[in-house]
Coordinates of C-alpha atoms in Angstrom, one line a residue:
M1400 CA -37.1 28.2 -33.7
T1401 CA -36.8 28.2 -29.9
L1402 CA -33.8 29.8 -28.3
R1403 CA -32.3 27.2 -25.9
R1404 CA -29.2 26.9 -23.8
I1405 CA -26.7 24.2 -25.0
V1406 CA -26.7 22.4 -21.6
E1407 CA -30.5 21.9 -21.9
I1408 CA -30.2 20.7 -25.5
L1409 CA -27.5 18.2 -24.6
R1410 CA -29.6 16.8 -21.7
T1411 CA -33.1 16.8 -23.1
G1412 CA -33.0 17.8 -26.8
Q1413 CA -34.6 15.3 -29.2
P1414 CA -34.2 14.7 -32.9
D1415 CA -36.4 17.0 -35.1
D1416 CA -36.5 19.8 -32.4
A1417 CA -36.1 23.2 -34.1
V1418 CA -33.8 25.3 -32.0
T1419 CA -31.6 28.4 -31.9
I1420 CA -28.3 28.7 -30.0
R1421 CA -26.0 31.6 -29.3
G1422 CA -22.4 31.2 -28.3
W1423 CA -18.8 31.2 -29.3
V1424 CA -17.0 29.0 -31.8
R1425 CA -14.5 26.7 -30.1
T1426 CA -13.4 24.7 -33.2
K1427 CA -14.1 24.5 -36.9
R1428 CA -13.3 21.5 -39.1
E1429 CA -13.8 21.9 -42.8
L1430 CA -14.5 18.9 -45.1
K1431 CA -15.3 18.8 -48.8
D1432 CA -19.1 19.1 -48.6
F1433 CA -19.7 20.4 -45.1
T1434 CA -18.1 21.9 -42.0
F1435 CA -18.3 20.9 -38.4
V1436 CA -18.5 23.8 -35.9
D1437 CA -18.3 23.3 -32.1
V1438 CA -20.3 26.1 -30.4
N1439 CA -20.2 26.7 -26.7
D1440 CA -22.4 29.2 -24.7
G1441 CA -20.7 28.6 -21.3
S1442 CA -23.6 26.6 -19.9
S1443 CA -21.7 23.3 -20.1
L1444 CA -18.3 21.8 -20.5
T1445 CA -19.4 20.2 -23.8
G1446 CA -20.4 22.3 -26.7
L1447 CA -23.0 21.5 -29.4
Q1448 CA -21.7 20.3 -32.8
V1449 CA -23.3 22.1 -35.6
V1450 CA -23.1 20.7 -39.2
L1451 CA -23.1 23.3 -42.0
N1452 CA -23.8 21.9 -45.4
K1453 CA -22.2 23.4 -48.5
D1454 CA -25.6 24.4 -50.0
L1455 CA -26.1 26.9 -47.2
P1456 CA -26.5 30.4 -48.7
S1457 CA -23.2 32.4 -48.7
Y1458 CA -21.5 29.2 -47.3
A1459 CA -18.0 30.2 -48.3
D1460 CA -18.3 33.7 -46.8
I1461 CA -19.8 32.4 -43.6
I1462 CA -17.1 29.7 -43.1
A1463 CA -14.4 32.3 -43.6
Q1464 CA -15.8 34.3 -40.7
I1465 CA -16.5 31.6 -38.1
N1466 CA -13.1 31.1 -36.7
T1467 CA -12.3 30.1 -33.2
G1468 CA -13.5 32.8 -30.8
A1469 CA -16.3 34.2 -33.2
A1470 CA -19.7 34.9 -31.6
V1471 CA -22.5 33.2 -33.6
E1472 CA -26.2 32.6 -33.6
V1473 CA -27.3 29.4 -35.3
S1474 CA -30.8 28.0 -36.0
G1475 CA -31.5 24.6 -37.2
Q1476 CA -32.9 21.1 -36.5
L1477 CA -31.5 18.6 -34.0
V1478 CA -30.6 15.2 -35.4
A1479 CA -29.2 12.1 -33.8
S1480 CA -25.4 12.2 -34.0
L1481 CA -23.4 9.5 -35.8
G1482 CA -20.2 10.8 -34.1
K1483 CA -18.6 9.1 -31.2
G1484 CA -19.2 10.5 -27.7
Q1485 CA -22.2 12.7 -28.6
R1486 CA -25.9 11.9 -28.6
I1487 CA -27.2 14.8 -30.6
E1488 CA -26.0 17.5 -33.0
M1489 CA -27.6 20.3 -35.0
Q1490 CA -28.1 20.6 -38.7
G1491 CA -27.6 24.3 -39.2
Q1492 CA -30.0 26.1 -41.5
T1493 CA -29.2 29.8 -40.8
I1494 CA -26.2 31.4 -39.1
T1495 CA -25.4 34.9 -38.1
V1496 CA -21.9 36.0 -37.2
H1497 CA -22.3 38.7 -34.5
G1498 CA -18.6 39.2 -34.1
G1499 CA -15.6 37.6 -35.8
A1500 CA -12.2 36.7 -34.3
D1501 CA -8.9 37.1 -36.2
P1502 CA -7.3 33.7 -36.2
E1503 CA -3.9 35.4 -36.5
T1504 CA -4.2 37.2 -33.2
Y1505 CA -6.9 35.4 -31.1
P1506 CA -4.8 33.9 -28.3
L1507 CA -7.0 30.8 -27.5
Q1508 CA -6.4 28.1 -30.1
K1509 CA -7.1 24.4 -30.0
K1510 CA -4.3 23.4 -27.7
R1511 CA -3.5 23.4 -24.0
H1512 CA -2.4 26.7 -22.5
S1513 CA -0.7 27.0 -19.2
F1514 CA -2.6 28.6 -16.3
E1515 CA 0.3 31.1 -16.0
F1516 CA -0.3 32.2 -19.6
L1517 CA -4.1 32.3 -19.1
R1518 CA -3.7 34.7 -16.2
T1519 CA -2.1 37.2 -18.6
I1520 CA -5.3 37.2 -20.7
G1521 CA -7.8 37.3 -17.9
H1522 CA -10.4 38.9 -20.1
L1523 CA -10.5 35.7 -22.3
R1524 CA -9.6 32.8 -20.1
S1525 CA -13.2 32.1 -19.0
R1526 CA -13.7 30.7 -22.5
T1527 CA -11.4 27.8 -21.8
N1528 CA -12.7 24.4 -20.7
T1529 CA -10.9 24.5 -17.3
L1530 CA -11.8 28.0 -16.3
G1531 CA -15.3 27.6 -17.6
A1532 CA -15.7 24.5 -15.4
V1533 CA -14.2 26.3 -12.4
F1534 CA -16.7 29.2 -12.6
R1535 CA -19.7 26.9 -13.1
V1536 CA -18.7 25.1 -9.9
R1537 CA -18.1 28.4 -8.2
N1538 CA -21.6 29.5 -9.2
A1539 CA -23.2 26.3 -8.0
C1540 CA -21.4 26.4 -4.7
A1541 CA -22.3 30.0 -4.1
N1542 CA -26.0 29.3 -4.8
A1543 CA -25.8 26.2 -2.5
I1544 CA -24.4 28.4 0.3
H1545 CA -27.5 30.6 0.2
Q1546 CA -29.8 27.6 -0.1
F1547 CA -28.3 25.9 2.9
F1548 CA -28.7 28.8 5.3
Q1549 CA -32.0 30.0 3.9
E1550 CA -33.5 26.5 4.3
R1551 CA -32.5 26.6 8.0
G1552 CA -33.9 30.1 8.7
F1553 CA -30.7 32.1 8.7
M1554 CA -30.8 35.7 7.7
W1555 CA -28.2 37.0 5.2
V1556 CA -26.7 40.2 6.6
H1557 CA -24.5 42.6 4.7
T1558 CA -21.7 43.6 6.9
P1559 CA -19.6 46.7 6.1
L1560 CA -16.6 46.6 3.8
I1561 CA -15.2 49.7 5.4
T1562 CA -14.5 49.4 9.0
A1563 CA -12.6 51.0 11.9
S1564 CA -11.9 47.6 13.5
D1565 CA -9.4 45.0 12.4
C1566 CA -11.5 42.1 14.0
E1567 CA -8.8 39.9 15.5
G1568 CA -5.6 41.4 14.0
A1569 CA -6.1 38.8 11.3
G1570 CA -3.8 40.4 8.8
E1571 CA -2.4 43.6 7.3
L1572 CA -5.1 46.1 6.5
F1573 CA -5.8 48.2 3.4
A1574 CA -6.3 51.8 4.5
V1575 CA -9.2 53.8 3.2
T1576 CA -8.7 57.5 2.9
N1577 CA -9.6 60.6 0.9
L1578 CA -6.7 62.7 2.2
D1579 CA -4.5 64.3 -0.4
L1580 CA -1.5 62.0 -0.4
Q1581 CA 0.7 64.7 -1.9
N1582 CA -0.1 67.0 1.1
V1583 CA -1.1 64.9 4.1
P1584 CA -2.4 67.0 7.0
K1585 CA -0.4 66.6 10.2
T1586 CA -1.1 67.2 13.9
K1587 CA 1.2 69.4 16.0
S1588 CA 3.0 66.3 17.0
G1589 CA 3.7 65.3 13.4
D1590 CA 1.2 62.5 13.1
V1591 CA -1.3 62.1 10.3
D1592 CA -4.4 64.2 11.2
Y1593 CA -7.1 61.7 10.7
G1594 CA -9.6 64.2 12.0
Q1595 CA -9.6 65.8 8.5
D1596 CA -10.1 62.4 6.8
F1597 CA -13.5 61.3 5.4
F1598 CA -14.5 59.3 8.5
G1599 CA -12.6 61.5 11.0
R1600 CA -10.6 58.5 12.1
P1601 CA -8.4 55.7 10.5
A1602 CA -10.6 53.4 8.4
Y1603 CA -9.8 50.1 6.6
L1604 CA -11.2 47.5 4.2
T1605 CA -12.5 44.7 6.3
V1606 CA -10.7 41.4 7.0
S1607 CA -13.9 39.8 8.4
G1608 CA -17.6 40.5 9.0
Q1609 CA -17.6 38.4 12.2
L1610 CA -17.9 41.1 14.8
E1611 CA -20.7 42.8 13.0
A1612 CA -22.4 39.4 12.4
E1613 CA -22.4 38.9 16.2
I1614 CA -24.4 42.2 16.6
M1615 CA -27.0 40.9 14.2
A1616 CA -27.1 37.4 15.8
M1617 CA -28.0 39.1 19.0
A1618 CA -31.2 40.3 17.3
F1619 CA -32.1 37.7 14.7
S1620 CA -30.6 34.5 16.4
N1621 CA -29.1 32.9 13.2
V1622 CA -27.4 35.0 10.6
Y1623 CA -24.7 34.6 7.9
T1624 CA -22.5 36.9 5.9
F1625 CA -21.2 36.1 2.4
G1626 CA -19.1 38.8 0.8
P1627 CA -15.6 40.1 0.0
T1628 CA -12.9 40.6 2.5
F1629 CA -9.4 42.0 2.1
R1630 CA -5.8 41.3 3.4
A1631 CA -2.9 43.5 2.5
E1632 CA -0.3 40.8 3.1
N1633 CA 2.5 40.8 0.6
S1634 CA 2.1 37.0 0.0
N1635 CA 2.7 36.2 -3.6
T1636 CA 1.8 32.5 -3.3
S1637 CA -0.6 30.0 -4.8
R1638 CA -2.7 30.1 -1.6
H1639 CA -3.2 33.9 -1.0
L1640 CA -5.3 36.6 -2.4
A1641 CA -5.6 40.2 -1.4
E1642 CA -9.4 40.1 -2.1
F1643 CA -11.4 37.0 -1.4
W1644 CA -14.9 36.0 -0.3
M1645 CA -15.8 34.7 3.1
V1646 CA -18.8 32.8 4.5
E1647 CA -19.4 33.5 8.2
P1648 CA -22.5 32.2 10.0
E1649 CA -23.2 33.3 13.6
M1650 CA -25.6 31.6 15.9
A1651 CA -27.1 32.8 19.2
F1652 CA -28.0 30.1 21.8
C1653 CA -25.3 27.9 20.3
N1654 CA -22.2 26.3 21.8
L1655 CA -19.2 24.6 20.2
D1656 CA -21.0 21.3 19.7
G1657 CA -23.7 23.0 17.7
N1658 CA -21.1 24.9 15.8
M1659 CA -19.3 21.7 14.8
D1660 CA -22.5 20.0 13.8
L1661 CA -23.5 22.9 11.5
A1662 CA -20.0 23.0 9.9
E1663 CA -20.1 19.3 9.1
Q1664 CA -23.7 19.5 7.7
F1665 CA -22.7 22.6 5.7
L1666 CA -19.7 21.0 3.9
K1667 CA -21.7 17.8 3.1
Y1668 CA -24.5 19.9 1.7
L1669 CA -22.3 22.0 -0.5
F1670 CA -20.3 19.1 -2.0
Q1671 CA -23.5 17.1 -2.7
R1672 CA -25.2 20.0 -4.5
V1673 CA -22.1 20.7 -6.6
L1674 CA -21.9 17.0 -7.6
D1675 CA -25.7 17.1 -8.4
Q1676 CA -25.4 20.2 -10.6
C1677 CA -21.9 20.0 -12.0
L1678 CA -21.0 16.3 -12.3
E1679 CA -19.5 16.7 -15.8
D1680 CA -17.3 19.5 -14.6
M1681 CA -16.2 17.6 -11.5
E1682 CA -15.4 14.5 -13.6
F1683 CA -13.3 16.7 -15.9
F1684 CA -11.3 18.0 -12.9
N1685 CA -10.8 14.5 -11.7
Q1686 CA -9.5 13.4 -15.1
R1687 CA -7.5 16.5 -16.0
I1688 CA -6.5 18.4 -12.8
S1689 CA -6.3 16.0 -9.9
D1690 CA -7.5 12.4 -9.5
T1691 CA -8.5 13.0 -5.9
V1692 CA -11.3 15.4 -6.7
L1693 CA -14.1 12.8 -6.6
S1694 CA -12.6 10.8 -3.7
N1695 CA -12.3 14.0 -1.7
A1696 CA -15.9 14.9 -2.4
D1697 CA -16.9 11.4 -1.4
A1698 CA -14.9 11.7 1.9
I1699 CA -16.7 14.9 2.7
I1700 CA -20.2 13.6 1.9
N1701 CA -20.1 10.1 3.2
S1702 CA -17.7 10.2 6.1
Q1703 CA -18.5 11.1 9.7
F1704 CA -16.0 13.8 10.6
E1705 CA -13.5 12.8 13.3
R1706 CA -13.5 15.0 16.3
I1707 CA -10.4 15.4 18.5
T1708 CA -8.9 18.0 20.8
Y1709 CA -5.8 20.0 20.0
T1710 CA -4.1 18.1 22.9
E1711 CA -5.0 14.8 21.4
A1712 CA -3.8 16.0 18.0
I1713 CA -0.4 17.0 19.3
A1714 CA 0.0 13.6 21.0
L1715 CA -0.9 11.8 17.7
L1716 CA 1.6 13.9 15.8
E1717 CA 4.3 13.3 18.3
K1718 CA 3.7 9.5 18.2
S1719 CA 3.8 9.5 14.4
D1720 CA 6.9 8.2 12.5
R1721 CA 6.8 11.3 10.3
T1722 CA 9.5 14.0 10.2
F1723 CA 7.8 17.3 9.9
E1724 CA 9.4 20.5 8.7
Y1725 CA 7.8 22.5 11.5
P1726 CA 8.1 21.4 15.1
V1727 CA 5.3 19.8 17.0
S1728 CA 4.8 20.9 20.6
W1729 CA 1.9 21.8 22.8
G1730 CA 1.4 25.5 22.6
L1731 CA 2.5 25.9 18.9
D1732 CA -0.1 26.3 16.2
L1733 CA -0.7 23.4 13.8
Q1734 CA 0.9 23.9 10.4
S1735 CA -0.6 22.8 7.0
E1736 CA 1.6 19.7 7.0
H1737 CA 0.4 18.6 10.4
E1738 CA -3.3 19.2 9.4
R1739 CA -2.9 17.2 6.2
Y1740 CA -1.2 14.3 8.0
L1741 CA -4.1 14.1 10.4
A1742 CA -6.8 14.2 7.7
E1743 CA -5.1 12.4 4.8
E1744 CA -2.9 9.8 6.4
L1745 CA -4.0 9.2 9.9
F1746 CA -7.8 9.4 9.8
K1747 CA -8.3 9.5 6.0
R1748 CA -11.3 11.7 6.4
P1749 CA -12.2 15.2 7.6
V1750 CA -11.1 16.0 11.2
I1751 CA -12.4 18.7 13.5
V1752 CA -9.8 19.8 16.0
T1753 CA -11.0 21.7 19.1
D1754 CA -9.8 23.4 22.3
Y1755 CA -6.7 25.2 21.2
P1756 CA -4.2 26.9 23.6
V1757 CA -5.5 30.4 24.6
E1758 CA -2.2 32.1 23.6
I1759 CA -2.6 31.3 19.9
K1760 CA -6.2 32.2 19.4
A1761 CA -8.2 35.4 19.2
F1762 CA -9.6 37.4 22.2
Y1763 CA -13.3 36.7 21.4
M1764 CA -13.0 32.9 21.7
R1765 CA -14.6 31.5 24.9
L1766 CA -12.1 30.6 27.6
S1767 CA -12.5 26.9 28.7
D1768 CA -12.8 26.0 32.4
D1769 CA -9.2 24.8 32.5
G1770 CA -8.0 28.4 31.8
K1771 CA -5.5 27.1 29.3
T1772 CA -7.6 26.5 26.2
V1773 CA -10.4 28.2 24.3
R1774 CA -13.5 26.7 22.7
A1775 CA -12.1 27.0 19.2
M1776 CA -12.4 24.6 16.3
D1777 CA -10.7 24.0 12.9
V1778 CA -12.1 21.7 10.3
L1779 CA -9.3 19.9 8.4
A1780 CA -9.9 18.3 5.0
P1781 CA -7.8 15.8 3.1
G1782 CA -5.9 17.5 0.3
I1783 CA -5.9 21.0 1.8
G1784 CA -5.8 21.1 5.6
E1785 CA -7.8 23.8 7.4
I1786 CA -10.9 24.7 5.5
I1787 CA -13.1 26.1 8.3
G1788 CA -12.1 28.0 11.4
G1789 CA -14.5 28.9 14.2
S1790 CA -15.3 29.0 17.9
Q1791 CA -17.8 29.5 20.6
R1792 CA -17.6 33.2 21.5
E1793 CA -16.8 34.6 24.9
E1794 CA -20.2 35.8 26.3
R1795 CA -19.0 36.8 29.8
L1796 CA -18.1 40.4 30.0
D1797 CA -15.5 40.2 32.7
I1798 CA -13.5 37.4 31.0
L1799 CA -13.9 39.1 27.6
E1800 CA -12.4 42.3 29.0
Q1801 CA -9.5 40.4 30.6
R1802 CA -8.8 38.7 27.2
I1803 CA -8.9 42.0 25.3
Q1804 CA -6.4 43.6 27.8
A1805 CA -4.2 40.5 27.7
Q1806 CA -3.8 41.0 24.0
G1807 CA -2.9 44.6 24.4
M1808 CA -6.0 46.0 22.8
P1809 CA -7.7 49.1 24.1
L1810 CA -11.1 48.4 25.7
E1811 CA -12.6 51.7 24.5
D1812 CA -12.3 50.7 20.9
L1813 CA -14.6 47.7 21.5
W1814 CA -17.1 49.5 23.7
W1815 CA -20.0 48.3 21.4
Y1816 CA -18.8 44.7 21.4
R1817 CA -18.6 44.8 25.2
D1818 CA -22.1 46.2 25.3
L1819 CA -23.4 43.0 23.7
R1820 CA -22.3 41.3 26.9
R1821 CA -24.1 43.8 29.0
Y1822 CA -27.5 43.7 27.4
G1823 CA -29.0 40.3 26.8
T1824 CA -25.8 38.3 26.5
V1825 CA -26.1 34.6 25.5
E1826 CA -23.8 31.9 24.5
H1827 CA -23.1 32.0 20.7
A1828 CA -20.8 30.6 18.1
G1829 CA -19.8 30.8 14.5
F1830 CA -17.2 30.0 11.9
G1831 CA -15.5 31.3 8.8
L1832 CA -14.9 29.6 5.5
G1833 CA -12.8 31.1 2.7
F1834 CA -14.9 30.6 -0.4
E1835 CA -12.0 30.5 -2.9
R1836 CA -10.1 28.0 -0.7
L1837 CA -13.3 25.8 -0.8
V1838 CA -13.6 26.1 -4.6
Q1839 CA -9.9 25.3 -4.9
F1840 CA -10.4 22.2 -2.8
M1841 CA -13.5 21.1 -4.7
T1842 CA -11.8 21.5 -8.1
G1843 CA -8.3 20.4 -7.3
M1844 CA -6.9 23.6 -8.9
A1845 CA -3.4 24.2 -7.7
N1846 CA -3.4 28.0 -7.6
I1847 CA -6.1 30.0 -5.8
R1848 CA -5.9 32.8 -8.5
D1849 CA -7.5 30.4 -10.9
V1850 CA -10.7 30.0 -8.9
I1851 CA -11.7 33.6 -8.8
P1852 CA -12.6 35.5 -12.0
F1853 CA -10.4 38.6 -11.4
P1854 CA -7.7 37.8 -8.8
R1855 CA -6.2 40.6 -6.7
S1856 CA -2.6 39.9 -5.6
P1857 CA 0.6 41.9 -5.1
L1858 CA 1.2 44.1 -8.2
N1859 CA -1.9 42.7 -9.9
A1860 CA -5.1 44.7 -10.1
E1861 CA -6.2 44.5 -13.7
F1862 CA -9.8 45.2 -14.8

């Protein structure tokens, strides 16, 4: 008997193949002379139906043990299935129950459970159809991210999770310390004496690896980061996590046009790879979660992204007959409702908005010749709004220092960042993509906590 994954059996298995499978019982249906058992090993949305005949040794004892949730190993022969909706099934010959599951207490039974309930049993929710499909898509998407960049000669760099920089003031920071919180050392002026802390200065969990990626791009040309980042914002919403993953490429000798081109190619590549590898899961989402999942994927893959400036976007919003909750005016940032109107209703495809007002963007974004805007870009997608944010970086030392001071930041804290403009400066650009936001968009899942295995949010840090 050959041990095989169920997804492989469902795709290529043939009658008379002798195989062994290992997995968990999803359902059991007992008839007079035999029992149908649906076994799933996590490799596919669909499990393999196993038929156990009554003449199987110790049949009654085995059937009593293989309740929903039990871990089993089954060997047998594949046969053509007479059942509707399945090509093949297994005639079980031997079965081992590795671990039973008490049907009186096992919380996942053959019925729909709310996502709110499933979050209370995070150690078991991955066994459900929906969460299983989510995490297969997440895996395929993560793999595609690496393939995309590696095929193009990018180097994957590991930027620090502990940092003394808050990047762009992008959010509240989690402090990292080993000071005794019951007896915090103080200076003569009564402030916390960070000189006695582990790093000798305040340290935090990172909100972005961008600034460090710029360092590496100045040596390796094209690099990317893909790792966890942290925000200590007390936002208990369906769109926020305290710990999430970010993808951040950084390219030397690259301007905003090259940045936009890469972002468009990147999204098209990811969606195509996920459809190629997880079509069954994506069809499931389209049927059970949101009927826009496949049309959104098609819009990403097969549409040429619209490109407009922020100024043009404001004019289009002002001309619309829509009443928005948030005001529309040049100088104000675009809100999600504005972004979705542009992508979903006006252009009906992804939109890249560029050249935002200098006052609402970070210090490192390149100042345009008009002195009023910066070479920033946001990629807006139907159904979600902003999915990528990026910019051409400011490579001119004098202007960078003016921008740092204009935002009230001390120059000395960014001495190393300024050095990059002193020694071999070059135009460069990059963008950031929130990985969970991407998976949420791909799958149509309403709550971002349902697209990461172990969500971290206010008052929630289990496991």
